[in-house]
């Protein structure tokens, strides 16, 4: 199953420890995976309560600040990563993923053949060279055995930055989602299918990517595989990948678990609840306007 790292939890209430432990067990099949150990000496990484000075001092004395995800009001100087309370186990895991990627980047697999066709430079893209990307954690039935994508050439405009990339099989669904996001002041780009999404991701950068969880691309790349690829291969200059929001018509618990294990940051039900969409965007760093407000300025 690939890399499995040992993690120690330092500080925290019993409830918080139980929540983090349960989440790590639930995601044991993902890659990288994390298992809990009892001491800092045995651990590859630590997750620590930043609001307990004794815990921070312990980790600093051990020279392990750079290996630690701190949770609390502020992180000590030299911390590897930090997230605020209330504890979001998915965000903690994402920060651990970043630390693990920095430690073992050379262990990541190379891009499978299904993505290699996106490297070529073509005259209709204005000479954009799509560099080889690191693969997400390949799973049977994802990209390893998928045929190469061969969509018609896409005439791309000059490079720009948009707030959100929208990925769905249905043009009607794309326009509906776009309407909601425009009302909140975000700029958008539509991609009808995973193949188009890969084109846009290679050409532009995005803060958010919205993906229909039932995406059924003719090239064989489903929504979960696309999410894993985005989280592995499209990190920006700060080392952060776009926020991925899965959209589910069923809003079932299994859809939420599938989305979480693929690395998604949120899973929203269709039809969209405008207030919940607003809160999700705001929680992940977007400066959103009221539905009737003006477009956000950069």
C-alpha positions as a Markdown table, in Angstrom:
| # | Residue | x | y | z |
|---|---|---|---|---|
| 1 | Unk | 0.0 | 0.0 | 0.0 |
| 2 | Unk | 3.0 | 2.3 | -0.1 |
| 3 | Unk | 4.3 | 4.7 | 2.6 |
| 4 | Unk | 2.9 | 4.3 | 6.1 |
| 5 | Unk | 4.2 | 6.8 | 8.6 |
| 6 | Unk | 4.1 | 6.6 | 12.4 |
| 7 | Unk | 2.5 | 9.5 | 14.2 |
| 8 | Unk | 2.4 | 10.4 | 17.9 |
| 9 | Unk | -0.4 | 12.6 | 19.4 |
| 10 | Unk | 0.9 | 15.0 | 22.1 |
| 11 | Unk | -1.5 | 16.9 | 24.4 |
| 12 | Unk | -5.3 | 17.1 | 23.5 |
| 13 | Unk | -8.3 | 16.0 | 25.3 |
| 14 | Unk | -9.5 | 12.4 | 25.3 |
| 15 | Unk | -12.3 | 13.3 | 22.8 |
| 16 | Unk | -9.8 | 15.0 | 20.4 |
| 17 | Unk | -7.4 | 12.0 | 20.6 |
| 18 | Unk | -10.2 | 9.6 | 19.9 |
| 19 | Unk | -11.5 | 11.6 | 16.9 |
| 20 | Unk | -8.0 | 11.8 | 15.4 |
| 21 | Unk | -7.3 | 8.2 | 16.1 |
| 22 | Unk | -10.6 | 7.1 | 14.5 |
| 23 | Unk | -9.9 | 9.2 | 11.4 |
| 24 | Unk | -6.5 | 7.7 | 10.9 |
| 25 | Unk | -7.9 | 4.2 | 11.2 |
| 26 | Unk | -10.7 | 5.0 | 8.7 |
| 27 | Unk | -8.2 | 6.2 | 6.2 |
| 28 | Unk | -5.7 | 3.3 | 6.7 |
| 29 | Unk | -6.1 | 2.3 | 3.0 |
| 30 | Unk | -5.1 | 5.6 | 1.5 |
| 31 | Unk | -1.5 | 6.6 | 0.6 |
| 32 | Unk | 0.3 | 7.8 | 2.5 |
| 33 | Unk | -1.2 | 6.2 | 5.6 |
| 34 | Unk | -0.6 | 7.0 | 9.2 |
| 35 | Unk | -0.5 | 4.7 | 12.3 |
| 36 | Unk | -0.4 | 5.9 | 15.9 |
| 37 | Unk | 2.6 | 5.2 | 18.2 |
| 38 | Unk | 3.0 | 6.0 | 21.9 |
| 39 | Unk | 6.2 | 8.0 | 22.0 |
| 40 | Unk | 7.9 | 10.8 | 20.1 |
| 41 | Unk | 11.1 | 8.8 | 19.7 |
| 42 | Unk | 9.2 | 6.1 | 17.7 |
| 43 | Unk | 7.3 | 8.6 | 15.5 |
| 44 | Unk | 8.0 | 10.0 | 12.1 |
| 45 | Unk | 5.7 | 12.9 | 12.7 |
| 46 | Unk | 3.8 | 14.4 | 15.7 |
| 47 | Unk | 0.4 | 16.2 | 16.0 |
| 48 | Unk | 0.6 | 18.4 | 19.0 |
| 49 | Unk | -1.6 | 20.8 | 21.0 |
| 50 | Unk | 0.0 | 24.2 | 20.4 |
| 51 | Unk | -1.9 | 25.7 | 23.4 |
| 52 | Unk | 0.0 | 23.5 | 25.9 |
| 53 | Unk | 3.4 | 25.1 | 26.6 |
| 54 | Unk | 4.8 | 22.0 | 28.1 |
| 55 | Unk | 4.0 | 20.0 | 25.0 |
| 56 | Unk | 5.6 | 22.6 | 22.8 |
| 57 | Unk | 8.7 | 22.7 | 25.0 |
| 58 | Unk | 8.9 | 18.9 | 24.8 |
| 59 | Unk | 8.9 | 18.8 | 21.0 |
| 60 | Unk | 11.3 | 21.8 | 20.8 |
| 61 | Unk | 13.8 | 20.0 | 23.2 |
| 62 | Unk | 13.6 | 16.9 | 21.0 |
| 63 | Unk | 14.4 | 19.0 | 17.9 |
| 64 | Unk | 11.2 | 17.9 | 16.2 |
| 65 | Unk | 9.4 | 21.1 | 15.6 |
| 66 | Unk | 9.8 | 20.7 | 11.8 |
| 67 | Unk | 8.2 | 17.2 | 12.0 |
| 68 | Unk | 5.1 | 18.4 | 13.9 |
| 69 | Unk | 1.6 | 19.6 | 12.9 |
| 70 | Unk | 0.5 | 22.0 | 15.7 |
| 71 | Unk | -3.2 | 22.6 | 16.4 |
| 72 | Unk | -4.2 | 25.7 | 18.3 |
| 73 | Unk | -4.2 | 29.4 | 18.5 |
| 74 | Unk | -0.7 | 29.9 | 17.1 |
| 75 | Unk | 2.3 | 27.8 | 16.0 |
| 76 | Unk | 5.8 | 28.1 | 17.5 |
| 77 | Unk | 8.6 | 29.3 | 15.3 |
| 78 | Unk | 10.0 | 26.5 | 13.3 |
| 79 | Unk | 6.8 | 24.4 | 13.2 |
| 80 | Unk | 6.4 | 22.1 | 10.3 |
| 81 | Unk | 2.7 | 22.9 | 9.9 |
| 82 | Unk | -0.2 | 24.5 | 11.8 |
| 83 | Unk | -4.0 | 24.4 | 11.8 |
| 84 | Unk | -6.6 | 26.1 | 14.0 |
| 85 | Unk | -9.2 | 24.7 | 16.4 |
| 86 | Unk | -11.8 | 23.2 | 16.2 |
| 87 | Unk | -9.8 | 20.2 | 15.1 |
| 88 | Unk | -10.5 | 19.1 | 11.5 |
| 89 | Unk | -9.0 | 15.6 | 11.1 |
| 90 | Unk | -9.0 | 16.0 | 7.3 |
| 91 | Unk | -7.0 | 19.2 | 7.5 |
| 92 | Unk | -4.5 | 17.6 | 10.0 |
| 93 | Unk | -4.1 | 14.7 | 7.6 |
| 94 | Unk | -3.5 | 17.1 | 4.7 |
| 95 | Unk | -0.8 | 18.9 | 6.7 |
| 96 | Unk | 0.8 | 15.6 | 7.4 |
| 97 | Unk | 0.7 | 14.7 | 3.7 |
| 98 | Unk | 2.6 | 17.9 | 3.0 |
| 99 | Unk | 5.3 | 17.0 | 5.6 |
| 100 | Unk | 5.5 | 13.5 | 4.2 |
| 101 | Unk | 5.8 | 14.8 | 0.6 |
| 102 | Unk | 8.7 | 17.0 | 1.6 |
| 103 | Unk | 10.5 | 14.1 | 3.3 |
| 104 | Unk | 10.0 | 11.5 | 0.7 |
| 105 | Unk | 9.2 | 13.3 | -2.6 |
| 106 | Unk | 11.6 | 11.0 | -4.5 |
| 107 | Unk | 9.4 | 8.0 | -3.5 |
| 108 | Unk | 6.4 | 9.2 | -5.4 |
| 109 | Unk | 5.6 | 7.2 | -8.6 |
| 110 | Unk | 6.1 | 8.8 | -12.0 |
| 111 | Unk | 3.2 | 9.9 | -14.1 |
| 112 | Unk | 1.2 | 6.9 | -15.6 |
| 113 | Unk | 0.8 | 6.7 | -19.3 |
| 114 | Unk | -2.8 | 8.0 | -19.2 |
| 115 | Unk | -1.4 | 11.4 | -18.2 |
| 116 | Unk | 1.6 | 11.5 | -20.5 |
| 117 | Unk | -0.4 | 12.7 | -23.5 |
| 118 | Unk | -0.9 | 16.0 | -21.7 |
| 119 | Unk | 2.8 | 16.9 | -21.8 |
| 120 | Unk | 3.1 | 17.8 | -25.5 |
| 121 | Unk | 3.3 | 21.4 | -26.6 |
| 122 | Unk | 0.8 | 22.3 | -29.4 |
| 123 | Unk | 0.5 | 25.3 | -31.6 |
| 124 | Unk | -3.1 | 25.9 | -30.6 |
| 125 | Unk | -2.2 | 26.4 | -26.9 |
| 126 | Unk | 0.1 | 29.3 | -27.6 |
| 127 | Unk | 3.2 | 27.2 | -27.0 |
| 128 | Unk | 2.3 | 26.1 | -23.5 |
| 129 | Unk | 4.5 | 23.3 | -22.4 |
| 130 | Unk | 2.8 | 21.0 | -19.9 |
| 131 | Unk | 5.5 | 19.6 | -17.6 |
| 132 | Unk | 5.5 | 16.1 | -16.4 |
| 133 | Unk | 3.5 | 15.8 | -13.2 |
| 134 | Unk | 4.0 | 13.5 | -10.2 |
| 135 | Unk | 1.2 | 11.0 | -9.9 |
| 136 | Unk | -1.4 | 10.7 | -7.2 |
| 137 | Unk | -1.5 | 7.4 | -5.4 |
| 138 | Unk | -2.5 | 5.0 | -8.1 |
| 139 | Unk | -5.2 | 2.5 | -7.3 |
| 140 | Unk | -6.4 | -0.4 | -9.5 |
| 141 | Unk | -9.0 | 0.9 | -11.9 |
| 142 | Unk | -7.8 | 4.5 | -11.7 |
| 143 | Unk | -5.2 | 5.6 | -14.2 |
| 144 | Unk | -2.8 | 2.7 | -14.5 |
| 145 | Unk | -4.9 | 0.8 | -17.0 |
| 146 | Unk | -6.8 | 3.7 | -18.4 |
| 147 | Unk | -6.4 | 4.6 | -22.1 |
| 148 | Unk | -4.6 | 7.9 | -23.0 |
| 149 | Unk | -7.0 | 10.8 | -23.3 |
| 150 | Unk | -7.5 | 12.1 | -26.8 |
| 151 | Unk | -10.0 | 14.9 | -26.7 |
| 152 | Unk | -10.1 | 17.4 | -29.6 |
| 153 | Unk | -7.6 | 20.2 | -29.2 |
| 154 | Unk | -8.7 | 22.9 | -26.8 |
| 155 | Unk | -8.1 | 26.5 | -27.9 |
| 156 | Unk | -6.8 | 28.0 | -24.7 |
| 157 | Unk | -6.7 | 31.8 | -24.0 |
| 158 | Unk | -3.7 | 33.5 | -22.5 |
| 159 | Unk | -2.8 | 32.3 | -19.1 |
| 160 | Unk | -4.9 | 33.8 | -16.3 |
| 161 | Unk | -5.9 | 33.0 | -12.7 |
| 162 | Unk | -9.5 | 32.0 | -11.9 |
| 163 | Unk | -11.0 | 31.3 | -8.5 |
| 164 | Unk | -12.6 | 28.0 | -9.3 |
| 165 | Unk | -12.5 | 25.2 | -11.9 |
| 166 | Unk | -15.9 | 23.4 | -12.3 |
| 167 | Unk | -15.9 | 19.8 | -13.5 |
| 168 | Unk | -19.1 | 17.9 | -14.5 |
| 169 | Unk | -20.4 | 15.8 | -17.3 |
| 170 | Unk | -23.4 | 18.0 | -17.6 |
| 171 | Unk | -23.2 | 21.5 | -19.1 |
| 172 | Unk | -26.5 | 22.4 | -17.4 |
| 173 | Unk | -25.1 | 21.4 | -14.0 |
| 174 | Unk | -21.9 | 23.4 | -14.8 |
| 175 | Unk | -23.9 | 26.6 | -15.6 |
| 176 | Unk | -26.0 | 26.2 | -12.5 |
| 177 | Unk | -23.0 | 25.9 | -10.3 |
| 178 | Unk | -21.3 | 28.8 | -12.1 |
| 179 | Unk | -24.4 | 30.9 | -11.4 |
| 180 | Unk | -24.1 | 30.3 | -7.6 |
| 181 | Unk | -20.3 | 31.1 | -7.6 |
| 182 | Unk | -20.6 | 34.2 | -9.7 |
| 183 | Unk | -23.3 | 35.4 | -7.2 |
| 184 | Unk | -20.7 | 35.1 | -4.5 |
| 185 | Unk | -18.1 | 37.0 | -6.5 |
| 186 | Unk | -15.9 | 34.2 | -7.7 |
| 187 | Unk | -14.5 | 33.9 | -11.2 |
| 188 | Unk | -14.9 | 30.4 | -12.8 |
| 189 | Unk | -13.8 | 28.1 | -15.7 |
| 190 | Unk | -16.0 | 25.2 | -16.8 |
| 191 | Unk | -14.6 | 21.8 | -17.8 |
| 192 | Unk | -17.1 | 19.3 | -19.2 |
| 193 | Unk | -15.3 | 16.1 | -18.1 |
| 194 | Unk | -12.0 | 15.1 | -16.5 |
| 195 | Unk | -10.0 | 15.4 | -19.7 |
| 196 | Unk | -10.9 | 19.0 | -20.1 |
| 197 | Unk | -10.1 | 19.6 | -16.4 |
| 198 | Unk | -6.6 | 18.3 | -16.9 |
| 199 | Unk | -6.1 | 20.7 | -19.8 |
| 200 | Unk | -7.2 | 23.7 | -17.7 |
| 201 | Unk | -5.2 | 22.6 | -14.7 |
| 202 | Unk | -2.1 | 22.4 | -16.8 |
| 203 | Unk | -2.7 | 25.8 | -18.2 |
| 204 | Unk | -4.2 | 27.9 | -15.3 |
| 205 | Unk | -4.1 | 27.9 | -11.5 |
| 206 | Unk | -7.2 | 27.8 | -9.3 |
| 207 | Unk | -8.1 | 28.3 | -5.6 |
| 208 | Unk | -10.9 | 25.8 | -5.8 |
| 209 | Unk | -11.9 | 22.8 | -7.9 |
| 210 | Unk | -15.5 | 21.6 | -7.8 |
| 211 | Unk | -16.0 | 18.0 | -9.0 |
| 212 | Unk | -19.2 | 16.0 | -9.5 |
| 213 | Unk | -18.6 | 12.8 | -7.6 |
| 214 | Unk | -20.5 | 10.8 | -10.3 |
| 215 | Unk | -18.2 | 12.1 | -13.0 |
| 216 | Unk | -18.0 | 9.4 | -15.7 |
| 217 | Unk | -15.3 | 10.6 | -18.2 |
| 218 | Unk | -15.0 | 8.7 | -21.4 |
| 219 | Unk | -11.3 | 8.5 | -21.0 |
| 220 | Unk | -11.6 | 6.4 | -17.8 |
| 221 | Unk | -10.7 | 9.0 | -15.2 |
| 222 | Unk | -13.3 | 9.2 | -12.5 |
| 223 | Unk | -13.9 | 12.0 | -9.9 |
| 224 | Unk | -12.0 | 10.3 | -7.1 |
| 225 | Unk | -8.9 | 9.6 | -9.3 |
| 226 | Unk | -9.0 | 13.2 | -10.5 |
| 227 | Unk | -9.1 | 14.5 | -6.9 |
| 228 | Unk | -6.1 | 12.4 | -6.0 |
| 229 | Unk | -4.2 | 13.6 | -9.0 |
| 230 | Unk | -5.0 | 17.3 | -8.2 |
| 231 | Unk | -3.8 | 16.9 | -4.6 |
| 232 | Unk | -0.5 | 15.3 | -5.8 |
| 233 | Unk | 0.4 | 17.1 | -9.0 |
| 234 | Unk | -1.0 | 20.6 | -8.8 |
| 235 | Unk | 0.6 | 22.2 | -5.8 |
| 236 | Unk | 1.2 | 25.9 | -6.1 |
| 237 | Unk | 4.3 | 27.9 | -5.2 |
| 238 | Unk | 3.4 | 27.7 | -1.5 |
| 239 | Unk | 3.1 | 23.9 | -1.7 |
| 240 | Unk | -0.7 | 24.0 | -1.4 |
| 241 | Unk | -3.0 | 22.2 | -3.8 |
| 242 | Unk | -6.4 | 23.7 | -4.8 |
| 243 | Unk | -9.2 | 23.1 | -2.4 |
| 244 | Unk | -11.3 | 20.2 | -3.9 |
| 245 | Unk | -15.1 | 20.2 | -3.2 |
| 246 | Unk | -17.0 | 17.1 | -4.3 |
| 247 | Unk | -20.7 | 17.5 | -5.2 |
| 248 | Unk | -23.0 | 14.6 | -4.6 |
| 249 | Unk | -26.6 | 14.2 | -5.8 |
| 250 | Unk | -27.2 | 11.5 | -3.2 |
| 251 | Unk | -25.5 | 13.2 | -0.2 |
| 252 | Unk | -24.9 | 9.8 | 1.3 |
| 253 | Unk | -22.5 | 8.9 | 4.1 |
| 254 | Unk | -20.6 | 6.6 | 1.7 |
| 255 | Unk | -20.1 | 9.5 | -0.8 |
| 256 | Unk | -18.6 | 11.6 | 2.0 |
| 257 | Unk | -16.2 | 8.9 | 3.1 |
| 258 | Unk | -15.2 | 8.2 | -0.5 |
| 259 | Unk | -14.5 | 11.9 | -1.1 |
| 260 | Unk | -12.6 | 12.2 | 2.2 |
| 261 | Unk | -10.3 | 9.2 | 1.4 |
| 262 | Unk | -9.6 | 10.6 | -2.0 |
| 263 | Unk | -8.3 | 13.8 | -0.4 |
| 264 | Unk | -11.3 | 16.1 | -1.0 |
| 265 | Unk | -11.6 | 19.1 | 1.4 |
| 266 | Unk | -15.5 | 19.1 | 1.4 |
| 267 | Unk | -18.5 | 17.3 | 0.0 |
| 268 | Unk | -21.7 | 19.2 | -0.7 |
| 269 | Unk | -25.1 | 17.9 | -1.6 |
| 270 | Unk | -27.0 | 18.7 | -4.8 |
| 271 | Unk | -29.1 | 20.8 | -5.2 |
| 272 | Unk | -26.7 | 23.3 | -3.6 |
| 273 | Unk | -27.6 | 25.0 | -0.4 |
| 274 | Unk | -26.4 | 28.6 | -1.0 |
| 275 | Unk | -25.7 | 29.3 | 2.7 |
| 276 | Unk | -23.7 | 26.1 | 3.1 |
| 277 | Unk | -21.7 | 26.8 | -0.1 |
| 278 | Unk | -20.9 | 30.3 | 1.2 |
| 279 | Unk | -19.7 | 28.9 | 4.5 |
| 280 | Unk | -17.6 | 26.2 | 2.8 |
| 281 | Unk | -15.8 | 28.8 | 0.6 |
| 282 | Unk | -15.3 | 31.1 | 3.5 |
| 283 | Unk | -13.9 | 28.3 | 5.8 |
| 284 | Unk | -11.3 | 27.5 | 3.1 |
| 285 | Unk | -10.1 | 31.0 | 2.7 |
| 286 | Unk | -12.3 | 32.6 | 0.0 |
| 287 | Unk | -13.4 | 36.2 | 0.5 |
| 288 | Unk | -16.9 | 35.7 | -0.6 |
| 289 | Unk | -19.6 | 38.4 | -1.2 |
| 290 | Unk | -23.3 | 38.0 | -0.3 |
| 291 | Unk | -25.3 | 36.5 | -3.1 |
| 292 | Unk | -26.4 | 39.9 | -4.2 |
| 293 | Unk | -23.1 | 41.5 | -3.8 |
| 294 | Unk | -20.5 | 42.6 | -6.3 |
| 295 | Unk | -17.7 | 40.5 | -7.7 |
| 296 | Unk | -14.6 | 40.0 | -5.5 |
| 297 | Unk | -11.7 | 42.2 | -6.4 |
| 298 | Unk | -8.1 | 40.8 | -6.4 |
